[in-house]
Short mmCIF file of C-alpha atoms and ligand atoms in Angstrom, two decimals:
data_model
loop_
_atom_site.label_atom_id
_atom_site.label_comp_id
_atom_site.label_asym_id
_atom_site.label_seq_id
_atom_site.Cartn_x
_atom_site.Cartn_y
_atom_site.Cartn_z
CA UNK I 25 99.17 105.55 55.46
CA UNK I 26 102.24 103.39 55.27
CA UNK I 27 103.07 103.97 58.90
CA UNK I 28 99.55 102.82 59.81
CA UNK I 29 99.82 99.65 57.90
CA UNK I 30 103.45 99.03 59.20
CA UNK I 31 101.86 99.48 62.75
CA UNK I 32 98.89 97.05 62.20
CA UNK I 33 101.05 94.37 60.97
CA UNK I 34 102.21 94.15 64.30
CA UNK I 35 98.81 93.75 65.62
CA UNK I 36 98.54 90.40 68.00
CA UNK I 37 97.66 87.19 66.13
CA UNK I 38 94.45 85.35 66.71
CA UNK I 39 91.98 83.19 65.18
CA UNK I 40 90.59 83.96 61.87
CA UNK I 41 87.54 86.41 61.99
CA UNK I 42 84.31 85.40 60.56
CA UNK I 43 81.97 88.08 58.73
CA UNK I 44 79.75 90.33 61.23
CA UNK I 45 80.38 88.01 64.06
CA UNK I 46 84.13 88.04 64.30
CA UNK I 47 85.64 85.36 66.60
CA UNK I 48 82.58 85.18 68.93
CA UNK I 49 81.45 81.61 67.74
CA UNK I 50 84.98 80.30 68.77
CA UNK I 51 84.72 81.38 72.23
CA UNK I 52 82.98 79.42 75.03
CA UNK I 53 81.71 82.35 77.01
CA UNK I 54 80.62 79.98 80.07
CA UNK I 55 84.00 78.83 80.47
CA UNK I 56 86.08 81.60 78.63
CA UNK I 57 89.56 80.41 80.40
CA UNK I 58 89.14 77.08 78.37
CA UNK I 59 88.89 78.76 74.95
CA UNK I 60 91.64 81.38 76.14
CA UNK I 61 94.13 78.34 77.14
CA UNK I 62 93.46 77.02 73.72
CA UNK I 63 94.32 80.26 72.02
CA UNK I 64 97.43 80.80 74.04
CA UNK I 65 98.84 77.66 73.14
CA UNK I 66 98.26 78.53 69.49
CA UNK I 67 99.22 82.23 69.33
CA UNK I 68 101.22 83.06 72.56
CA UNK I 69 100.77 85.25 75.60
CA UNK I 70 99.23 88.10 73.61
CA UNK I 71 96.38 87.28 71.29
CA UNK I 72 93.45 89.19 69.59
CA UNK I 73 89.91 88.35 69.20
CA UNK I 74 87.03 90.41 67.54
CA UNK I 75 83.43 90.66 69.16
CA UNK I 76 81.68 91.49 65.87
CA UNK I 77 83.60 94.73 65.18
CA UNK I 78 85.17 95.38 68.39
CA UNK I 79 88.88 94.70 68.83
CA UNK I 80 89.67 92.39 71.78
CA UNK I 81 93.18 91.78 73.10
CA UNK I 82 93.79 89.02 75.68
CA UNK I 83 96.92 89.26 77.84
CA UNK I 84 98.31 86.15 79.43
CA UNK I 85 100.93 85.14 81.96
CA UNK I 86 102.67 87.33 84.93
CA UNK I 87 105.34 89.15 82.93
CA UNK I 88 102.86 90.41 80.06
CA UNK I 89 99.99 91.44 82.63
CA UNK I 90 102.42 93.09 84.58
CA UNK I 91 104.11 94.95 81.94
CA UNK I 92 100.77 96.13 80.78
CA UNK I 93 99.23 97.06 83.95
CA UNK I 94 102.12 98.28 85.73
CA UNK I 95 104.79 99.44 83.53
CA UNK I 96 102.28 100.87 81.09
CA UNK I 97 99.74 101.58 83.53
CA UNK I 98 98.09 104.84 81.98
CA UNK I 99 98.09 103.30 78.50
CA UNK I 100 95.78 100.47 79.73
CA UNK I 101 93.80 102.26 82.28
CA UNK I 102 90.58 102.90 80.24
CA UNK I 103 87.28 100.78 80.48
CA UNK I 104 85.18 99.97 77.59
CA UNK I 105 81.89 101.30 76.83
CA UNK I 106 79.38 98.81 78.19
CA UNK I 107 76.07 99.47 76.83
CA UNK I 108 74.38 96.78 78.59
CA UNK I 109 74.70 98.61 81.99
CA UNK I 110 73.11 101.68 80.38
CA UNK I 111 69.76 100.56 81.75
CA UNK I 112 70.77 100.86 85.26
CA UNK I 113 71.78 104.58 84.80
CA UNK I 114 75.42 104.27 83.76
CA UNK I 115 76.16 106.75 81.17
CA UNK I 116 73.74 109.43 79.48
CA UNK I 117 70.27 107.79 79.35
CA UNK I 118 69.11 109.43 82.47
CA UNK I 119 69.88 112.88 80.76
CA UNK I 120 67.62 111.82 77.89
CA UNK I 121 70.15 111.88 75.09
CA UNK I 122 69.81 109.98 71.92
CA UNK I 123 71.62 106.43 71.53
CA UNK I 124 73.84 107.74 68.68
CA UNK I 125 74.73 110.81 71.00
CA UNK I 126 75.47 108.75 73.80
CA UNK I 127 78.11 106.36 72.06
CA UNK I 128 79.60 109.71 70.58
CA UNK I 129 79.99 111.10 73.99
CA UNK I 130 81.60 107.84 75.41
CA UNK I 131 83.68 107.64 72.38
CA UNK I 132 85.18 111.32 72.41
CA UNK I 133 85.61 112.22 75.91
CA UNK I 134 85.10 110.59 79.23
CA UNK I 135 84.90 113.74 81.46
CA UNK I 136 81.73 114.76 79.88
CA UNK I 137 80.04 111.62 81.11
CA UNK I 138 78.83 112.24 84.66
CA UNK I 139 76.98 109.10 85.52
CA UNK I 140 79.79 106.82 85.40
CA UNK I 141 79.68 104.84 88.67
CA UNK I 142 83.09 103.96 89.83
CA UNK I 143 83.86 100.51 88.49
CA UNK I 144 82.83 101.12 84.89
CA UNK I 145 84.00 104.58 84.50
CA UNK I 146 86.10 105.71 81.64
CA UNK I 147 89.49 106.71 82.68
CA UNK I 148 89.67 110.49 83.17
CA UNK I 149 88.90 113.37 85.50
CA UNK I 150 85.59 111.92 86.74
CA UNK I 151 87.00 108.55 87.70
CA UNK I 152 90.00 110.33 89.38
CA UNK I 153 87.68 112.44 91.41
CA UNK I 154 85.43 109.64 92.45
CA UNK I 155 88.07 107.23 93.21
CA UNK I 156 90.11 109.90 95.09
CA UNK I 157 86.99 110.68 97.14
CA UNK I 158 85.92 107.25 97.63
CA UNK I 159 89.43 106.19 98.92
CA UNK I 160 89.76 109.31 101.40
CA UNK I 161 86.29 108.56 102.46
CA UNK I 162 86.78 105.21 103.31
CA UNK I 163 89.87 105.79 104.94
CA UNK I 164 88.31 108.49 107.24
CA UNK I 165 85.74 105.64 108.37
CA UNK I 166 88.31 103.70 109.41
CA UNK I 167 89.70 101.87 106.38
CA UNK I 168 93.14 100.80 107.24
CA UNK I 169 92.76 102.72 110.68
CA UNK I 170 91.51 100.91 114.15
CA UNK I 171 87.67 101.87 114.03
CA UNK I 172 87.02 100.03 110.83
CA UNK I 173 89.16 96.85 112.23
CA UNK I 174 86.74 97.10 115.27
CA UNK I 175 83.43 97.06 113.17
CA UNK I 176 84.86 93.78 111.27
CA UNK I 177 85.74 92.20 114.54
CA UNK I 178 82.60 93.09 116.03
CA UNK I 179 80.79 91.46 112.76
CA UNK I 180 83.14 88.55 113.01
CA UNK I 181 81.74 87.98 116.56
CA UNK I 182 78.16 88.08 115.32
CA UNK I 183 79.00 85.59 112.55
CA UNK I 184 80.75 83.16 115.34
CA UNK I 185 77.47 83.25 117.27
CA UNK I 186 75.23 82.63 114.51
CA UNK I 187 77.52 79.67 113.45
CA UNK I 188 77.50 78.52 116.84
CA UNK I 189 73.64 78.32 116.84
CA UNK I 190 73.98 75.63 114.16
CA UNK I 191 74.83 73.47 116.99
CA UNK I 192 77.70 71.28 115.23
CA UNK I 193 74.86 70.31 112.40
CA UNK I 194 75.63 70.37 108.70
CA UNK I 195 74.99 73.48 107.00
CA UNK I 196 76.04 75.47 103.98
CA UNK I 197 78.00 78.48 105.33
CA UNK I 198 77.66 80.73 102.16
CA UNK I 199 74.45 82.90 103.50
CA UNK I 200 75.88 83.54 106.88
CA UNK I 201 79.17 84.70 105.57
CA UNK I 202 77.75 86.62 102.82
CA UNK I 203 75.65 88.38 105.54
CA UNK I 204 78.67 89.36 107.57
CA UNK I 205 80.74 90.52 104.69
CA UNK I 206 77.63 92.55 103.14
CA UNK I 207 77.16 94.11 106.96
CA UNK I 208 80.67 95.35 106.76
CA UNK I 209 80.15 97.31 103.60
CA UNK I 210 76.59 98.43 104.17
CA UNK I 211 77.56 99.78 107.39
CA UNK I 212 80.45 101.82 105.82
CA UNK I 213 78.38 102.66 102.89
CA UNK I 214 74.57 103.11 104.32
CA UNK I 215 75.34 103.05 107.93
CA UNK I 216 72.87 100.00 107.86
CA UNK I 217 73.56 96.25 108.89
CA UNK I 218 71.05 93.40 108.38
CA UNK I 219 70.35 90.84 111.08
CA UNK I 220 71.16 87.37 110.25
CA UNK I 221 68.08 85.63 108.58
CA UNK I 222 66.64 89.01 107.75
CA UNK I 223 64.25 88.59 104.86
CA UNK I 224 65.12 91.78 102.96
CA UNK I 225 69.03 90.73 102.95
CA UNK I 226 68.02 87.31 101.85
CA UNK I 227 66.22 88.93 98.83
CA UNK I 228 69.24 91.28 98.09
CA UNK I 229 71.57 88.35 98.02
CA UNK I 230 69.35 86.24 95.66
CA UNK I 231 69.03 89.22 93.29
CA UNK I 232 72.66 89.77 93.23
CA UNK I 233 73.66 86.16 92.72
CA UNK I 234 71.14 86.20 89.78
CA UNK I 235 72.39 89.34 88.55
CA UNK I 236 75.75 87.76 87.94
CA UNK I 237 74.42 84.96 86.03
CA UNK I 238 72.97 87.55 83.79
CA UNK I 239 76.44 88.67 82.90
CA UNK I 240 77.57 85.57 81.52
CA UNK I 241 77.24 83.87 78.20
CA UNK I 242 77.03 84.81 74.55
CA UNK I 243 73.97 87.25 74.63
CA UNK I 244 75.54 89.99 77.11
CA UNK I 245 78.55 89.94 74.80
CA UNK I 246 76.66 90.24 71.82
CA UNK I 247 74.47 93.25 73.24
CA UNK I 248 77.69 95.21 74.29
CA UNK I 249 78.86 95.19 70.67
CA UNK I 250 75.51 95.42 68.84
CA UNK I 251 73.77 97.88 71.45
CA UNK I 252 70.86 98.66 68.68
CA UNK I 253 69.28 95.60 70.12
CA UNK I 254 69.05 97.25 73.38
CA UNK I 255 66.74 99.91 71.72
CA UNK I 256 63.93 97.23 71.52
CA UNK I 257 61.42 98.41 74.13
CA UNK I 258 61.46 96.75 77.34
CA UNK I 259 64.48 94.19 76.21
CA UNK I 260 66.90 95.17 78.73
CA UNK I 261 64.64 94.80 81.61
CA UNK I 262 63.66 91.43 80.33
CA UNK I 263 67.21 90.24 80.00
CA UNK I 264 68.62 91.67 82.90
CA UNK I 265 65.59 91.86 85.54
CA UNK I 266 67.83 91.22 88.51
CA UNK I 267 70.46 93.86 87.88
CA UNK I 268 67.80 96.42 87.63
CA UNK I 269 65.96 95.29 90.90
CA UNK I 270 69.27 95.38 92.80
CA UNK I 271 70.13 98.76 91.73
CA UNK I 272 66.48 99.60 92.70
CA UNK I 273 67.12 98.02 96.18
CA UNK I 274 70.03 99.97 96.74
CA UNK I 275 68.32 103.15 95.88
CA UNK I 276 65.61 102.49 98.49
CA UNK I 277 68.50 102.28 100.93
CA UNK I 278 69.60 105.75 100.03
CA UNK I 279 66.29 107.19 99.90
CA UNK I 280 65.53 105.97 103.56
CA UNK I 281 69.00 107.22 104.64
CA UNK I 282 68.29 110.72 103.29
CA UNK I 283 65.17 111.00 105.50
CA UNK I 284 67.55 111.37 108.42
CA UNK I 285 70.35 113.23 107.05
CA UNK I 286 72.00 115.91 108.81
CA UNK I 287 74.61 117.87 106.88
CA UNK I 288 76.67 118.74 110.33
CA UNK I 289 77.00 115.09 111.21
CA UNK I 290 78.55 112.66 108.95
CA UNK I 291 77.70 109.16 109.58
CA UNK I 292 78.85 107.28 106.68
CA UNK I 293 79.80 107.15 102.88
CA UNK I 294 76.36 108.21 101.86
CA UNK I 295 76.36 111.23 104.18
CA UNK I 296 79.70 112.37 102.76
CA UNK I 297 78.65 112.02 99.37
CA UNK I 298 75.37 113.95 99.95
CA UNK I 299 77.63 116.78 101.49
CA UNK I 300 79.68 116.90 98.36
CA UNK I 301 76.77 117.09 96.22
CA UNK I 302 75.45 119.99 98.19
CA UNK I 303 78.37 122.05 97.18
CA UNK I 304 76.44 122.81 93.97
CA UNK I 305 77.47 123.06 90.22
CA UNK I 306 81.08 122.41 90.32
CA UNK I 307 80.60 119.42 92.54
CA UNK I 308 77.98 118.35 89.90
CA UNK I 309 80.41 118.38 87.05
CA UNK I 310 82.86 116.36 89.12
CA UNK I 311 80.31 113.46 89.15
CA UNK I 312 78.84 114.06 92.61
CA UNK I 313 75.20 113.92 91.57
CA UNK I 314 71.98 111.71 92.66
CA UNK I 315 72.42 109.08 90.07
CA UNK I 316 76.08 108.49 90.90
CA UNK I 317 75.43 108.18 94.59
CA UNK I 318 73.30 105.09 93.60
CA UNK I 319 75.96 103.91 91.20
CA UNK I 320 79.00 104.17 93.29
CA UNK I 321 77.32 102.94 96.44
CA UNK I 322 76.06 100.00 94.56
CA UNK I 323 79.42 99.61 92.94
CA UNK I 324 80.90 99.34 96.44
CA UNK I 325 78.55 96.76 97.57
CA UNK I 326 78.67 94.69 94.50
CA UNK I 327 82.47 94.76 94.21
CA UNK I 328 83.05 94.20 97.89
CA UNK I 329 80.78 91.61 99.14
CA UNK I 330 80.62 88.93 96.33
CA UNK I 331 84.47 88.72 96.01
CA UNK I 332 85.33 88.51 99.67
CA UNK I 333 82.36 86.02 100.43
CA UNK I 334 83.45 83.82 97.72
CA UNK I 335 87.27 83.82 98.93
CA UNK I 336 85.84 82.96 102.35
CA UNK I 337 84.05 80.15 101.04
CA UNK I 338 87.15 78.80 99.34
CA UNK I 339 88.91 79.15 102.52
CA UNK I 340 86.83 76.89 104.53
CA UNK I 341 86.26 74.37 101.70
CA UNK I 342 90.18 74.03 101.64
CA UNK I 343 90.15 73.53 105.45
CA UNK I 344 87.73 70.67 104.99
CA UNK I 345 89.74 69.19 102.39
CA UNK I 346 93.09 69.59 103.78
CA UNK I 347 92.56 68.79 107.41
CA UNK I 348 96.38 68.74 108.13
CA UNK I 349 96.70 72.38 106.91
CA UNK I 350 93.55 73.26 109.11
CA UNK I 351 95.41 71.79 112.04
CA UNK I 352 98.73 73.87 111.48
CA UNK I 353 96.56 77.00 111.38
CA UNK I 354 94.76 75.96 114.59
CA UNK I 355 98.24 75.38 116.31
CA UNK I 356 99.48 78.84 115.13
CA UNK I 357 96.40 80.84 116.30
CA UNK I 358 96.77 78.97 119.66
CA UNK I 359 100.34 79.99 119.95
CA UNK I 360 100.03 83.41 119.08
CA UNK I 361 96.46 84.59 119.97
CA UNK I 362 94.93 81.91 122.30
CA UNK I 363 91.56 80.84 122.34
CA UNK I 364 89.73 83.99 123.76
CA UNK I 365 91.32 87.18 122.58
CA UNK I 366 90.02 88.57 119.38
CA UNK I 367 92.57 88.57 116.56
CA UNK I 368 93.91 92.10 115.47
CA UNK I 369 95.63 92.96 112.32
CA UNK I 370 98.81 93.34 114.30
CA UNK I 371 98.61 89.58 114.82
CA UNK I 372 99.38 89.09 111.12
CA UNK I 373 103.26 89.47 111.03
CA UNK I 374 103.54 87.01 113.78
CA UNK I 375 101.35 84.44 111.87
CA UNK I 376 103.29 83.60 108.88
CA UNK I 377 101.78 80.14 108.27
CA UNK I 378 98.11 81.38 108.65
CA UNK I 379 99.02 84.58 106.47
CA UNK I 380 100.43 82.02 103.73
CA UNK I 381 97.17 79.87 103.72
CA UNK I 382 95.13 83.02 103.16
CA UNK I 383 97.39 84.06 100.33
CA UNK I 384 97.21 80.55 98.85
CA UNK I 385 93.17 80.54 99.13
CA UNK I 386 93.37 83.72 97.04
CA UNK I 387 95.42 82.48 94.43
CA UNK I 388 94.07 79.02 94.09
CA UNK I 389 90.46 80.24 94.52
CA UNK I 390 91.49 82.79 91.78
CA UNK I 391 88.07 84.60 92.27
CA UNK I 392 88.13 87.32 89.50
CA UNK I 393 89.58 85.35 86.57
CA UNK I 394 89.34 87.46 83.98
CA UNK I 395 89.83 90.84 86.06
CA UNK I 396 87.55 93.63 84.65
CA UNK I 397 87.65 94.58 81.16
CA UNK I 398 90.32 97.34 80.60
CA UNK I 399 90.47 99.29 77.44
CA UNK I 400 93.63 101.08 75.94
CA UNK I 401 93.58 104.80 76.58
CA UNK I 402 96.02 105.67 73.62
CA UNK I 403 97.97 103.61 70.98
CA UNK I 404 100.60 101.46 72.56
CA UNK I 405 103.12 98.76 72.31
CA UNK I 406 103.34 95.59 74.35
CA UNK I 407 106.25 93.03 73.59
CA UNK I 408 106.67 94.47 69.97
CA UNK I 409 103.00 94.21 69.23
CA UNK I 410 100.83 97.39 68.31
CA UNK I 411 97.62 97.72 70.20
CA UNK I 412 95.45 100.72 69.21
CA UNK I 413 93.70 103.14 71.20
CA UNK I 414 90.13 101.78 72.25
CA UNK I 415 91.10 98.21 71.93
CA UNK I 416 89.09 96.12 74.80
CA UNK I 417 91.72 94.29 77.03
CA UNK I 418 91.17 91.20 78.86
CA UNK I 419 93.72 90.51 81.67
CA UNK I 420 93.70 86.82 82.37
CA UNK I 421 94.28 86.65 86.01
CA UNK I 422 94.17 83.01 86.07
CA UNK I 423 97.14 82.77 83.81
CA UNK I 424 99.16 85.06 86.26
CA UNK I 425 97.90 83.33 89.42
CA UNK I 426 98.57 79.82 87.89
CA UNK I 427 101.55 80.76 85.81
CA UNK I 428 103.86 77.82 85.71
CA UNK I 429 107.10 79.74 85.44
CA UNK I 430 106.37 81.33 88.71
CA UNK I 431 104.45 79.11 91.10
CA UNK I 432 106.09 75.72 91.91
CA UNK I 433 102.84 73.83 92.12
CA UNK I 434 100.31 76.09 90.12
CA UNK I 435 97.39 73.67 90.20
CA UNK I 436 97.54 72.55 93.85
CA UNK I 437 96.71 74.02 97.35
CA UNK I 438 100.08 74.87 98.58
CA UNK I 439 100.40 77.32 101.12
CA UNK I 440 104.29 76.89 101.11
CA UNK I 441 104.20 79.24 97.73
CA UNK I 442 104.21 81.90 100.42
CA UNK I 443 106.89 80.63 102.73
CA UNK I 444 110.62 80.94 102.40
CA UNK I 445 112.99 78.09 103.56
CA UNK I 446 112.89 79.78 107.01
CA UNK I 447 109.34 79.70 107.30
CA UNK I 448 108.79 83.43 106.86
CA UNK I 449 106.02 84.90 104.91
CA UNK I 450 107.04 86.00 101.38
CA UNK I 451 104.50 87.45 98.92
CA UNK I 452 105.86 86.89 95.20
CA UNK I 453 104.81 89.57 92.79
CA UNK I 454 102.74 87.39 90.59
CA UNK I 455 100.12 87.56 93.73
CA UNK I 456 97.63 89.70 91.84
CA UNK I 457 94.03 88.53 92.74
CA UNK I 458 93.36 92.28 93.16
CA UNK I 459 94.87 93.11 89.73
CA UNK I 460 97.38 95.88 89.52
CA UNK I 461 98.09 99.24 88.18
CA UNK I 462 95.69 102.52 88.36
CA UNK I 463 92.50 100.54 88.04
CA UNK I 464 93.73 98.10 90.81
CA UNK I 465 91.21 97.01 93.24
CA UNK I 466 90.04 99.89 95.39
CA UNK I 467 89.02 97.82 98.38
CA UNK I 468 92.30 95.69 98.55
CA UNK I 469 93.02 96.85 102.21
CA UNK I 470 89.43 96.49 103.55
CA UNK I 471 89.30 93.09 101.82
CA UNK I 472 92.65 91.88 103.33
CA UNK I 473 91.50 93.10 106.82
CA UNK I 474 88.06 90.89 106.40
CA UNK I 475 89.66 87.87 105.24
CA UNK I 476 92.16 87.96 108.01
CA UNK I 477 89.77 88.91 110.83
CA UNK I 478 86.86 86.52 109.65
CA UNK I 479 88.84 83.80 109.06
CA UNK I 480 91.18 83.76 112.32
CA UNK I 481 87.86 84.34 114.26
CA UNK I 482 86.29 81.49 113.07
CA UNK I 483 89.29 79.17 113.02
CA UNK I 484 89.99 80.21 116.65
CA UNK I 485 86.42 79.11 117.69
CA UNK I 486 85.80 75.97 115.33
CA UNK I 487 87.17 72.70 113.73
CA UNK I 488 85.26 72.32 110.09
CA UNK I 489 84.72 68.87 109.46
CA UNK I 490 82.90 67.27 106.39
CA UNK I 491 79.70 66.08 107.41
CA UNK I 492 79.62 62.17 107.67
CA UNK I 493 77.46 60.32 104.80
CA UNK I 494 78.46 63.31 102.36
CA UNK I 495 80.52 63.13 99.34
CA UNK I 496 83.91 64.99 99.40
CA UNK I 497 83.23 68.31 98.07
CA UNK I 498 84.15 69.44 94.54
CA UNK I 499 87.64 71.46 94.17
CA UNK I 500 86.85 72.70 91.10
CA UNK I 501 84.96 76.15 90.54
CA UNK I 502 81.82 77.51 88.87
CA UNK I 503 82.30 80.41 86.71
CA UNK I 504 79.68 83.32 86.84
CA UNK I 505 81.87 85.98 86.53
CA UNK I 506 83.44 85.29 89.68
CA UNK I 507 85.00 81.57 90.29
CA UNK I 508 83.18 80.13 93.03
CA UNK I 509 82.85 76.76 94.70
CA UNK I 510 80.15 74.44 94.11
CA UNK I 511 77.77 74.64 97.21
CA UNK I 512 79.18 72.58 100.03
CA UNK I 513 78.05 71.63 103.66
CA UNK I 514 80.16 71.52 106.62
CA UNK I 515 79.76 70.98 110.36
CA UNK I 516 81.50 73.61 112.66
CA UNK I 517 82.61 71.84 115.78
CA UNK I 518 83.31 74.31 118.70
CA UNK I 519 86.89 73.81 120.18
C1 LIG W 613 88.32 96.20 91.18
C2 LIG W 613 89.24 91.89 92.76
C3 LIG W 613 87.23 93.30 97.26
C4 LIG W 613 85.98 97.62 95.51
C5 LIG W 613 88.68 94.88 91.12
C6 LIG W 613 89.31 94.40 90.39
C7 LIG W 613 89.75 93.18 90.91
C8 LIG W 613 89.15 93.10 92.37
C9 LIG W 613 90.51 92.01 90.17
C10 LIG W 613 89.74 94.73 88.95
C11 LIG W 613 90.79 95.67 88.86
C12 LIG W 613 91.08 95.98 87.35
O1 LIG W 613 90.31 96.32 86.65
O2 LIG W 613 92.23 95.66 86.98
C13 LIG W 613 88.98 91.99 94.32
C14 LIG W 613 88.89 90.66 95.24
C15 LIG W 613 88.49 91.20 96.40
C16 LIG W 613 88.01 92.53 96.25
C17 LIG W 613 89.64 89.39 94.90
C18 LIG W 613 88.00 90.41 97.87
C19 LIG W 613 88.85 89.42 98.20
C20 LIG W 613 86.80 94.39 97.08
C21 LIG W 613 86.14 95.46 98.25
C22 LIG W 613 85.98 96.65 97.63
C23 LIG W 613 86.30 96.47 96.25
C24 LIG W 613 86.03 95.00 99.59
C25 LIG W 613 85.03 97.75 98.19
C26 LIG W 613 85.44 98.41 99.06
C27 LIG W 613 86.63 97.70 94.01
C28 LIG W 613 86.31 98.73 93.23
C29 LIG W 613 86.84 98.33 91.91
C30 LIG W 613 87.67 97.15 92.25
C31 LIG W 613 85.47 100.11 93.61
C32 LIG W 613 87.06 99.11 90.64
C33 LIG W 613 88.21 100.11 90.65
C34 LIG W 613 88.56 101.03 89.43
O3 LIG W 613 87.89 100.64 88.53
O4 LIG W 613 89.31 102.05 89.89
N1 LIG W 613 88.62 94.21 92.50
N2 LIG W 613 88.20 92.86 94.97
N3 LIG W 613 86.68 95.46 96.05
N4 LIG W 613 87.18 96.47 93.37
FE1 LIG W 613 87.87 94.84 94.17
#
């Protein structure tokens, strides 16, 4: 008892907790970074919050986040139980277990949960199996290899043609970029791409965008810590209509796909997963079941599309706002690649300035500002603070990407952050848009390839200019789980 009391006396400080609601009323859930900055100034880099009865610890600054995610990687590798996603099939609902049992199973042991998806999976055997399988399968389909690069290059060609058909008139590039990025991940996952302008795809895009908004605000946070409210019949569907519709949409893609499945010929990720499922009971226990196929593939699409699209939207916004940087990128492309040959990843080493610009876009865009929630896997210590097992951990990636002890001009777009005095490319360790450690982004390699090839292909063909008579676009971001630019228009003038 004394030992426990001593440990808890070293629990991170934080604002005073109120009965029942804890510290929830103090946090602005529409702009959490503002609240976090305020608490950080008052309590330091490691502070605690309380969502009703759930302990939450927020980690800030490069040193702290690195120490947790890299040096104590396993201690921080778990994910919290998220009841708000149960209606989508995550967890035991599909097995018909009672609510109490579901919570009990989650709390006790992750390996008994067989419907976990990948992104939200508890740390343990099941997550390891699925992550290993996903990485290997993506690699076999060319992730990091030539064939995927060719696919990205081909899609970049389609994107250039679509932008060319805008005829230099003002347009919002968001839909076309998203279409291209989704096509890459859809081809790998479902073996399907959508033509630009496709109505089905437009529907998917709208559903996904709205489903991100459904995650923001006070209510989802409250439901996660007081899941009993989700037992009210029909409530989850009412509060999260788009999330469900999005998962149903991906389910339809899989059903369509199954009709043409031939185990002798693996066309894509879904085929590889179906083959694994066909191995029987052991595979089932390792997470290769029908529900997980839907969850893992929709995880890949969700995790891989919005993030990459938003980063590219930031890239072209910064090109509009900083024409002198745009013209330096043009010069380097002309020198290294020329105007006709498509770019390849091998060009990257010869293009330090453009590479620095892409990295600075990711740093400034800060697309996943709060990372994904982690949870401590065991009791642990961080910089002298005690953090018990089962504590929800928020890694404030904004505080790393804008850490004033690391970056010379943290709040400015300054590609020189990634160049040394000889103009060579350098990558400071605090560059963590993909997070770090065991749960770091699984798609980093693919994302970096897409950013490089898409960005260069478009910059090679066009100069991006602000439409006359339109105000200078806003440089601040809009938070809805991701940090995205406010909608803007540009003109793509062929070079
Ligand atoms: C996780 C960022 C693209 C798949 C994450 C995390 C971040 C992130 C911050 C959370 C890591 C953590 O919990 O500590 C990004 C950014 C991207 C991007 C900025 C693009 C610029 C992709 C792509 C894919 C993908 C293209 C799909 C192939 C995933 C998955 C996870 C993840 C599956 C969960 C990993 C796990 O829990 O084990 N990503 N991501 N991401 N990302 Fe990405």
